[in-house]
mmCIF file of C-alpha atoms and ligand atoms in Angstrom:
data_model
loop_
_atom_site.group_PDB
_atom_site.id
_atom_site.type_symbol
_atom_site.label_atom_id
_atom_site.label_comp_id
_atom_site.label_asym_id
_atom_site.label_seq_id
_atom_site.Cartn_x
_atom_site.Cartn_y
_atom_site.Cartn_z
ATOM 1 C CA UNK A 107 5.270 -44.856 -61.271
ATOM 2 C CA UNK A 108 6.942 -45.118 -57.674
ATOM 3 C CA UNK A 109 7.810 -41.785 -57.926
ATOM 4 C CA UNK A 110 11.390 -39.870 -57.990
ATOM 5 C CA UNK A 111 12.714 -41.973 -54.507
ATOM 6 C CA UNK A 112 11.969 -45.364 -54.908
ATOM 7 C CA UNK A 113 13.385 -45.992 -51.212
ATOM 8 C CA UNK A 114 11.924 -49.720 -51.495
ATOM 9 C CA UNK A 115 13.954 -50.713 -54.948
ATOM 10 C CA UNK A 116 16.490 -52.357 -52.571
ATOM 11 C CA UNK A 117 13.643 -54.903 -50.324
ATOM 12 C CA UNK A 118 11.394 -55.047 -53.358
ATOM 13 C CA UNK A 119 14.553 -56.426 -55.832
ATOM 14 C CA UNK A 120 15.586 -58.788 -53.011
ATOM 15 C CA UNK A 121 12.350 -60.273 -52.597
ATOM 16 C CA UNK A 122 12.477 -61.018 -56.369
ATOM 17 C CA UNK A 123 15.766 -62.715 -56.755
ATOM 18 C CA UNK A 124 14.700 -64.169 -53.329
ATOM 19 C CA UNK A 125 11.510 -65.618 -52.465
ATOM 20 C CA UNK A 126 10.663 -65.818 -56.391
ATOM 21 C CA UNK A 127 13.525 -66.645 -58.644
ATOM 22 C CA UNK A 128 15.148 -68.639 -56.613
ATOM 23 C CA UNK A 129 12.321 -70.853 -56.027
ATOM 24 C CA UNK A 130 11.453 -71.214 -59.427
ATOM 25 C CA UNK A 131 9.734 -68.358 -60.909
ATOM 26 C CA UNK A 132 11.457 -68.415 -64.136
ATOM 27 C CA UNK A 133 9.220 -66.103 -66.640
ATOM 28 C CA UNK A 134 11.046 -62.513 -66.831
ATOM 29 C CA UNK A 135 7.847 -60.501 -67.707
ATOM 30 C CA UNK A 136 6.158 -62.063 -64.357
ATOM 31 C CA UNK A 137 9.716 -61.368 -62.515
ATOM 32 C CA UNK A 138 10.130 -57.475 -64.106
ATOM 33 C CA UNK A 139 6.288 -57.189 -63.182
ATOM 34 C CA UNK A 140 6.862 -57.861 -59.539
ATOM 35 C CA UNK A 141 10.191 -55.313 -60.005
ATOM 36 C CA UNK A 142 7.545 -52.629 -61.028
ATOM 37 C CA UNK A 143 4.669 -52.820 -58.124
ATOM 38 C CA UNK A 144 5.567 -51.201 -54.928
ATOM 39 C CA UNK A 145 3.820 -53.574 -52.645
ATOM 40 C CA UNK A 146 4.273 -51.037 -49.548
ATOM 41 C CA UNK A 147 1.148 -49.063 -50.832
ATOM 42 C CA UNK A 148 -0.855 -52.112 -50.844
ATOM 43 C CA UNK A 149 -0.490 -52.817 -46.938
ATOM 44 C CA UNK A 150 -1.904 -51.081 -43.957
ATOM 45 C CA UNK A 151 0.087 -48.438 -42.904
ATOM 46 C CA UNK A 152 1.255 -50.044 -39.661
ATOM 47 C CA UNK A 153 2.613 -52.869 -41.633
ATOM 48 C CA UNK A 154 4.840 -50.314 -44.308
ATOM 49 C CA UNK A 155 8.074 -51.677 -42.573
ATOM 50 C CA UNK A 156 6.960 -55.624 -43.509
ATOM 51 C CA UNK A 157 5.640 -55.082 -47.187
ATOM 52 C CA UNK A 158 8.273 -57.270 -48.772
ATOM 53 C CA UNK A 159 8.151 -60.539 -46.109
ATOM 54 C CA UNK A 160 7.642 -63.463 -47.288
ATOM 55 C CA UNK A 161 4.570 -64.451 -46.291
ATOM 56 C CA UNK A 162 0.300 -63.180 -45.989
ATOM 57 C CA UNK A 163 -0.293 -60.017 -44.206
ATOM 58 C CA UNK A 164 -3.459 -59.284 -42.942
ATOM 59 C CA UNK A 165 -5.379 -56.362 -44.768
ATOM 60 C CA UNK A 166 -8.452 -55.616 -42.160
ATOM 61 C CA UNK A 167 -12.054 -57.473 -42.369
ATOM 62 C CA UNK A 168 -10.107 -60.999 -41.820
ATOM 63 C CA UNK A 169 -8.759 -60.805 -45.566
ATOM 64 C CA UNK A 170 -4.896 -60.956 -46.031
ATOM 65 C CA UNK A 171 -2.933 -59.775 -49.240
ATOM 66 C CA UNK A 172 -1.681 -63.180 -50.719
ATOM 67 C CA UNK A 173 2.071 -64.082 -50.187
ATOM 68 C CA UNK A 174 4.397 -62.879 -53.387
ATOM 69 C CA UNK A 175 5.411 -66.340 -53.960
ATOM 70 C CA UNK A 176 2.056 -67.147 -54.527
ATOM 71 C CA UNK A 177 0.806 -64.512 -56.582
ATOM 72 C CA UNK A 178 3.660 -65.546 -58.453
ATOM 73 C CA UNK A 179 3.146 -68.661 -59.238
ATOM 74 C CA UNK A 180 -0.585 -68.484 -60.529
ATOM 75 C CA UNK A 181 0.456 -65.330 -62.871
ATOM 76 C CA UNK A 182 3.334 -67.696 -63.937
ATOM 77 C CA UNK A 183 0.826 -70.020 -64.556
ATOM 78 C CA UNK A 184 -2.257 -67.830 -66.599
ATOM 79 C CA UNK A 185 0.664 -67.482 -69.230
ATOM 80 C CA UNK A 186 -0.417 -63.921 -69.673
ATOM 81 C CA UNK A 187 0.600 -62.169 -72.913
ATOM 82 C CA UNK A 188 0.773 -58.226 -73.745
ATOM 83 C CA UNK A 189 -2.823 -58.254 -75.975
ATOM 84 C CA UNK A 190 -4.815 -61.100 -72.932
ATOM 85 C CA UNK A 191 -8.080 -59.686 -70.546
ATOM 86 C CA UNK A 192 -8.191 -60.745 -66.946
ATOM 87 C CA UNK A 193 -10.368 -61.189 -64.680
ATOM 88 C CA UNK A 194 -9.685 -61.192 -61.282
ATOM 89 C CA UNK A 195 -12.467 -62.142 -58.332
ATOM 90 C CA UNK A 196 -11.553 -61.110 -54.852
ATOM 91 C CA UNK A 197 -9.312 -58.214 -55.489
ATOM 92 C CA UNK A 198 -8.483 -57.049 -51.623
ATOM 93 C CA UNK A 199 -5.495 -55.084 -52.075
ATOM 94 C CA UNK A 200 -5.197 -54.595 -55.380
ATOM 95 C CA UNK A 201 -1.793 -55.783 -55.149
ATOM 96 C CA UNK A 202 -2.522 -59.036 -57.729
ATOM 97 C CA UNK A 203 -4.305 -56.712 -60.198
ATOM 98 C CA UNK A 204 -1.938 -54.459 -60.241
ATOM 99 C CA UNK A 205 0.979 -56.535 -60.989
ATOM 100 C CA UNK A 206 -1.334 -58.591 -63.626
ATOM 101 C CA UNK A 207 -2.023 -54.926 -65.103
ATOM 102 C CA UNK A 208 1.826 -54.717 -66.244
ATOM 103 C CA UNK A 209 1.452 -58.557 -67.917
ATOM 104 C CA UNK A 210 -1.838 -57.935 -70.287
ATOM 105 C CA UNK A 211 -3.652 -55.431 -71.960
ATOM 106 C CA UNK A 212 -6.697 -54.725 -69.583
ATOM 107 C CA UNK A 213 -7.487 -56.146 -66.190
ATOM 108 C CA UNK A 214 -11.709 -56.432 -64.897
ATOM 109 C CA UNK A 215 -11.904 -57.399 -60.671
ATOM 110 C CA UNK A 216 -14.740 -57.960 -58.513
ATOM 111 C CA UNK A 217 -14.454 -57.720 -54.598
ATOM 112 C CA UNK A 218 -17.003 -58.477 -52.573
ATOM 113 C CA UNK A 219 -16.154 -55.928 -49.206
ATOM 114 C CA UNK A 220 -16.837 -52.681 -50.028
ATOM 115 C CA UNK A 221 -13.681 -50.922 -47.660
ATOM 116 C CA UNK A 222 -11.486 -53.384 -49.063
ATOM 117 C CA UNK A 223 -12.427 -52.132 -52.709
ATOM 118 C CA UNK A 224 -12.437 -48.201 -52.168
ATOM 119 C CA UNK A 225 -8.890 -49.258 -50.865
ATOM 120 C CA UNK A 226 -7.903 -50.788 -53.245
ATOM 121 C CA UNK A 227 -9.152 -48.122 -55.268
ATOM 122 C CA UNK A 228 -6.716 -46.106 -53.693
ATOM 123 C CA UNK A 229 -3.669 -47.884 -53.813
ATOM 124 C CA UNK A 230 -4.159 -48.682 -57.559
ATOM 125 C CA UNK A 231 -4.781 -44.801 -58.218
ATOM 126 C CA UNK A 232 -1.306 -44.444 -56.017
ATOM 127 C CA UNK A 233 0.255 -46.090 -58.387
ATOM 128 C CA UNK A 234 -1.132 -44.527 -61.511
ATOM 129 C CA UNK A 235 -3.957 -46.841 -62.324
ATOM 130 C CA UNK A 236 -6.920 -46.880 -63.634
ATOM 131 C CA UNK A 237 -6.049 -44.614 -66.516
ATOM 132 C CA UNK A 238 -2.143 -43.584 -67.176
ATOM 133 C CA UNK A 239 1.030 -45.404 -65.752
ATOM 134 C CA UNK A 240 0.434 -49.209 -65.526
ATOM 135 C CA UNK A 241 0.756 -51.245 -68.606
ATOM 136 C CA UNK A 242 -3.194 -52.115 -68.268
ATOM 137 C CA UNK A 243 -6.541 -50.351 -67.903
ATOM 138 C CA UNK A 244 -8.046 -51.395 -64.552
ATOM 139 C CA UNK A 245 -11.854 -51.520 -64.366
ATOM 140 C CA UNK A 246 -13.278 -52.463 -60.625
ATOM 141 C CA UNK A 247 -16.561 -53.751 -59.406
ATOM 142 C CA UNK A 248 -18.365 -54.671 -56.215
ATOM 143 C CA UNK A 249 -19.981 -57.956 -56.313
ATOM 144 C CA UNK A 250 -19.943 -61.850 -55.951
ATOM 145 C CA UNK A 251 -17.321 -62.518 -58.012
ATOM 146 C CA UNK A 252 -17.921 -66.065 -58.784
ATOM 147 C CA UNK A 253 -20.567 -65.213 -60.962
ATOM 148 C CA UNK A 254 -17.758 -63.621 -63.145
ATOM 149 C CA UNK A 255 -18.485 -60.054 -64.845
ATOM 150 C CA UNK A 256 -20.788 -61.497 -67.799
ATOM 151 C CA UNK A 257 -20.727 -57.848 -69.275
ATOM 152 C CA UNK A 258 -17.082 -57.771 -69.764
ATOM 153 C CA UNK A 259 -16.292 -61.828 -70.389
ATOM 154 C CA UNK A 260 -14.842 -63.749 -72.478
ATOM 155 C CA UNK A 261 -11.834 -63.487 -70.420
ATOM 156 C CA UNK A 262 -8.383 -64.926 -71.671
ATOM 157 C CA UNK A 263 -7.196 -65.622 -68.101
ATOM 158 C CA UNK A 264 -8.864 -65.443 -64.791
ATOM 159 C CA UNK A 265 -7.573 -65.200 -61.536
ATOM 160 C CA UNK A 266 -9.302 -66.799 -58.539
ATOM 161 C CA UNK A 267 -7.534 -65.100 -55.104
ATOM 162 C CA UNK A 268 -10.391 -67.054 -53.280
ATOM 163 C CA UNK A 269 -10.796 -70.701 -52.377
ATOM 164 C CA UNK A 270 -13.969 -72.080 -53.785
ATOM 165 C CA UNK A 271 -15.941 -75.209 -52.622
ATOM 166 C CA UNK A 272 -15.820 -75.773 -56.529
ATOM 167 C CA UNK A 273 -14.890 -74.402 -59.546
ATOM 168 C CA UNK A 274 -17.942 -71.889 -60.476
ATOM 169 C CA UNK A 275 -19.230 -72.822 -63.672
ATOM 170 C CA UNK A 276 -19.963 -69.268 -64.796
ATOM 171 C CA UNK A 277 -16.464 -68.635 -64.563
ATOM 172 C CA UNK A 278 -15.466 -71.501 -66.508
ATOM 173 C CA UNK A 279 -18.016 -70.421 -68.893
ATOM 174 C CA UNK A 280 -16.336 -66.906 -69.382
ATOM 175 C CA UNK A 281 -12.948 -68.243 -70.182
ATOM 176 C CA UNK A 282 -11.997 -67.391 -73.778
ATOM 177 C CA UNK A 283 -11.185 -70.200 -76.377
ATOM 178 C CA UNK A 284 -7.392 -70.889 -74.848
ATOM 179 C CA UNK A 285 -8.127 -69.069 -71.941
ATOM 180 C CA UNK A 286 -6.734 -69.919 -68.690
ATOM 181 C CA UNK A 287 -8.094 -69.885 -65.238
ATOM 182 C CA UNK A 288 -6.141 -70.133 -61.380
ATOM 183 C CA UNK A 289 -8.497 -71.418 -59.109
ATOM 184 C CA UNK A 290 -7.914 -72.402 -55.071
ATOM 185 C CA UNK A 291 -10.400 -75.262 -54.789
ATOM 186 C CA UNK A 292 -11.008 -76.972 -51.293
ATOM 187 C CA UNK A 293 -12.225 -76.349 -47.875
ATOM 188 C CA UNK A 294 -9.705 -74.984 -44.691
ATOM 189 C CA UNK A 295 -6.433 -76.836 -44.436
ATOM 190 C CA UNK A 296 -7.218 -78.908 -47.582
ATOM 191 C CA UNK A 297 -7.134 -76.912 -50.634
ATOM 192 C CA UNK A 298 -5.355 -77.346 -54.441
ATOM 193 C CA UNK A 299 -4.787 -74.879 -56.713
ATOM 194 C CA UNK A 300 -5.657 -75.722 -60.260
ATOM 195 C CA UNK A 301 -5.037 -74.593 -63.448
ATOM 196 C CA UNK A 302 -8.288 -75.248 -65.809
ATOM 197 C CA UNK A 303 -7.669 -74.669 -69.745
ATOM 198 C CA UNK A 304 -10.010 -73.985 -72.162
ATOM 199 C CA UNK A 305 -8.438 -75.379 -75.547
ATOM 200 C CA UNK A 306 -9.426 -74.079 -79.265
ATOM 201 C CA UNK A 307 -11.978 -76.880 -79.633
ATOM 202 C CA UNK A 308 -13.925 -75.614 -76.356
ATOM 203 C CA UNK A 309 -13.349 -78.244 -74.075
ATOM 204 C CA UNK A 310 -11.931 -77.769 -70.476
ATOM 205 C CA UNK A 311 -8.999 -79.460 -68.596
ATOM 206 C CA UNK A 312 -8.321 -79.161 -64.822
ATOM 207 C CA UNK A 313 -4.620 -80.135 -63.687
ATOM 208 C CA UNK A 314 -4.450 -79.733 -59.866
ATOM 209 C CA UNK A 315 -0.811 -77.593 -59.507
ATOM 210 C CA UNK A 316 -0.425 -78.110 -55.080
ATOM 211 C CA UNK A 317 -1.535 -77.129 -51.961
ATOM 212 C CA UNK A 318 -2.575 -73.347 -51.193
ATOM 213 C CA UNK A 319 -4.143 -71.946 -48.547
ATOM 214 C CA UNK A 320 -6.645 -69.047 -49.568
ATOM 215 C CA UNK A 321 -9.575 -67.253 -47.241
ATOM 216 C CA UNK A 322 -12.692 -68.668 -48.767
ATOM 217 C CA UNK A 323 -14.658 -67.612 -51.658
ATOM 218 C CA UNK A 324 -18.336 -66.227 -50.414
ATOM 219 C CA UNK A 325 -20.787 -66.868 -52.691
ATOM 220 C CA UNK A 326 -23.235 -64.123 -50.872
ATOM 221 C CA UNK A 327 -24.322 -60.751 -51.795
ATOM 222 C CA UNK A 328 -21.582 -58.335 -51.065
ATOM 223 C CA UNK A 329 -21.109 -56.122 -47.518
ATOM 224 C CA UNK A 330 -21.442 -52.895 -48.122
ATOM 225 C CA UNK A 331 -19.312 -51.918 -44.810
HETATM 226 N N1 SAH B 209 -5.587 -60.697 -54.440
HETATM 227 C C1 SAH B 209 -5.660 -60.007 -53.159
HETATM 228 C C2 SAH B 209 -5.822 -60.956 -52.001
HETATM 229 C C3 SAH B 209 -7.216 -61.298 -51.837
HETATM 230 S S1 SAH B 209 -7.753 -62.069 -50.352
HETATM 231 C C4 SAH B 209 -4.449 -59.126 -52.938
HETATM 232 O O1 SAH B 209 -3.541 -59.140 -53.770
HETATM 233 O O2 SAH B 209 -4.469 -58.393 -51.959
HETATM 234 C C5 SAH B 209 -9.284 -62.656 -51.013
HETATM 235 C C6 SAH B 209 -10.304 -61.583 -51.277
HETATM 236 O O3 SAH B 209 -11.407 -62.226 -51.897
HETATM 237 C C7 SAH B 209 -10.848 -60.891 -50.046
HETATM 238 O O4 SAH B 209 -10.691 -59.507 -50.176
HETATM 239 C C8 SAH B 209 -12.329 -61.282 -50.025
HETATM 240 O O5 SAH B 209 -13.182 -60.258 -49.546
HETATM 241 C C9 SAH B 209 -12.571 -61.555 -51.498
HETATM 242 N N2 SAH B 209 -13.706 -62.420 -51.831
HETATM 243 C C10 SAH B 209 -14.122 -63.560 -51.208
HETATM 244 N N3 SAH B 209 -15.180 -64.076 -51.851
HETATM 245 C C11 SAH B 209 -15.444 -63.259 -52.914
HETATM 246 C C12 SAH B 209 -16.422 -63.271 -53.960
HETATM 247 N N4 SAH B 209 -17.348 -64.220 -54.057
HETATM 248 N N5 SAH B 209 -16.394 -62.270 -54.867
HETATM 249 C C13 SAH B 209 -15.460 -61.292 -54.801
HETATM 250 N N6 SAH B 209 -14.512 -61.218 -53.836
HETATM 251 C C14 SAH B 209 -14.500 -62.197 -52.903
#
């Protein structure tokens, strides 16, 4: 998938053992997922050289792609097995879906800015998806993805890459009997990331997992610039 030279093996195995094992990311699959995704084709080109820091990088229209560590630590969390659908609202890079797509069987995500999502279009095809070569199919959308993807839902884990005044109840509403959801929730400085269960029965549980800091969740028709 990253082609015959894989001159990035070297950064991209560092910033496993590095920025994620060593502070805690313990599930293999989520570790050998992270192994597979060259994150270089999910940056700007001008930023190639500082794919694998540890740390946001912007990725144009004031959106950044999330910092491994904590794209890490909410896959860790969804507990994502080999046969699970995801959903993931505010897709920007495509760097999340894609290394979700080697974790679960298919993968649904809603952006709201259209350049960001032929983009990510385009990294995602660079690295062989939708179709052939990532462990998931890969289905895209423009939209407001807090109103979830009713079409496609139940979904056994979503994936929130936006911070949310509150947890949208049509998401929580698509979330599979044991499904999973990682949501930012809070305004600015002040936000939690939580980690809402659905359990067999139907009910919900939020447990709040620490402080984040996402771009905001825009519940508003999406930009078609
Ligand atoms: N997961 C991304 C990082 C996303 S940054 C990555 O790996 O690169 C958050 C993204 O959420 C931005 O692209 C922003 O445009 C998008 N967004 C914000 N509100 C949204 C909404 N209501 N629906 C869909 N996307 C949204």
């Amino acid at each position: 998938m990253t082609g015959p030279t894989d001159e990035r093996r070297p950064e991209r195995e560092r910033m496993v053992a590095q920025q994620l094992r060593a502070r805690g990311i313990r599930d293999q699959r989520v570790l050998d997922a992270f192994l597979a995704v060259p994150r270089e084709r999910f940056v700007p080109p001008a930023l190639v050289e500082r794919a694998y820091e540890d740390g946001p990088l912007d990725i144009g229209e004031g959106q950044t792609i999330s910092q491994p560590w904590v794209v890490a630590i909410m896959l860790q969390a969804l507990e994502l097995r080999p046969t699970d659908r995801l959903l993931e609202v505010g897709v920007g890079s495509g760097y999340a879906l894609a290394v979700a797509s080697h974790l679960c069987h298919e993968v649904f995500g809603v952006e709201r800015r259209a350049s960001l999502l032929a983009a990510a279009r385009d990294h995602l095809a660079s690295v062989g998806a939708p179709g052939g070569g990532m462990a998931g199919d890969v289905h895209l959308r423009l939209g407001d993805g807090s109103v979830g993807w009713p079409e496609a839902a139940p979904f056994d884990a979503i994936l929130v890459s936006a911070a949310g005044v509150a947890i949208p109840p049509a998401l929580e509403d698509q979330l599979a009997p044991a499904g999973r959801m990682v949501i930012p929730v809070g305004a600015g400085g002040d936000q939690q990331l939580f980690l809402v269960r659905r359990d067999a029965a139907g009910s919900l549980a939020r447990e709040p997992l620490g402080p984040v800091r996402f771009v905001p969740l825009v519940t508003a028709p999406p930009t078609s610039d």
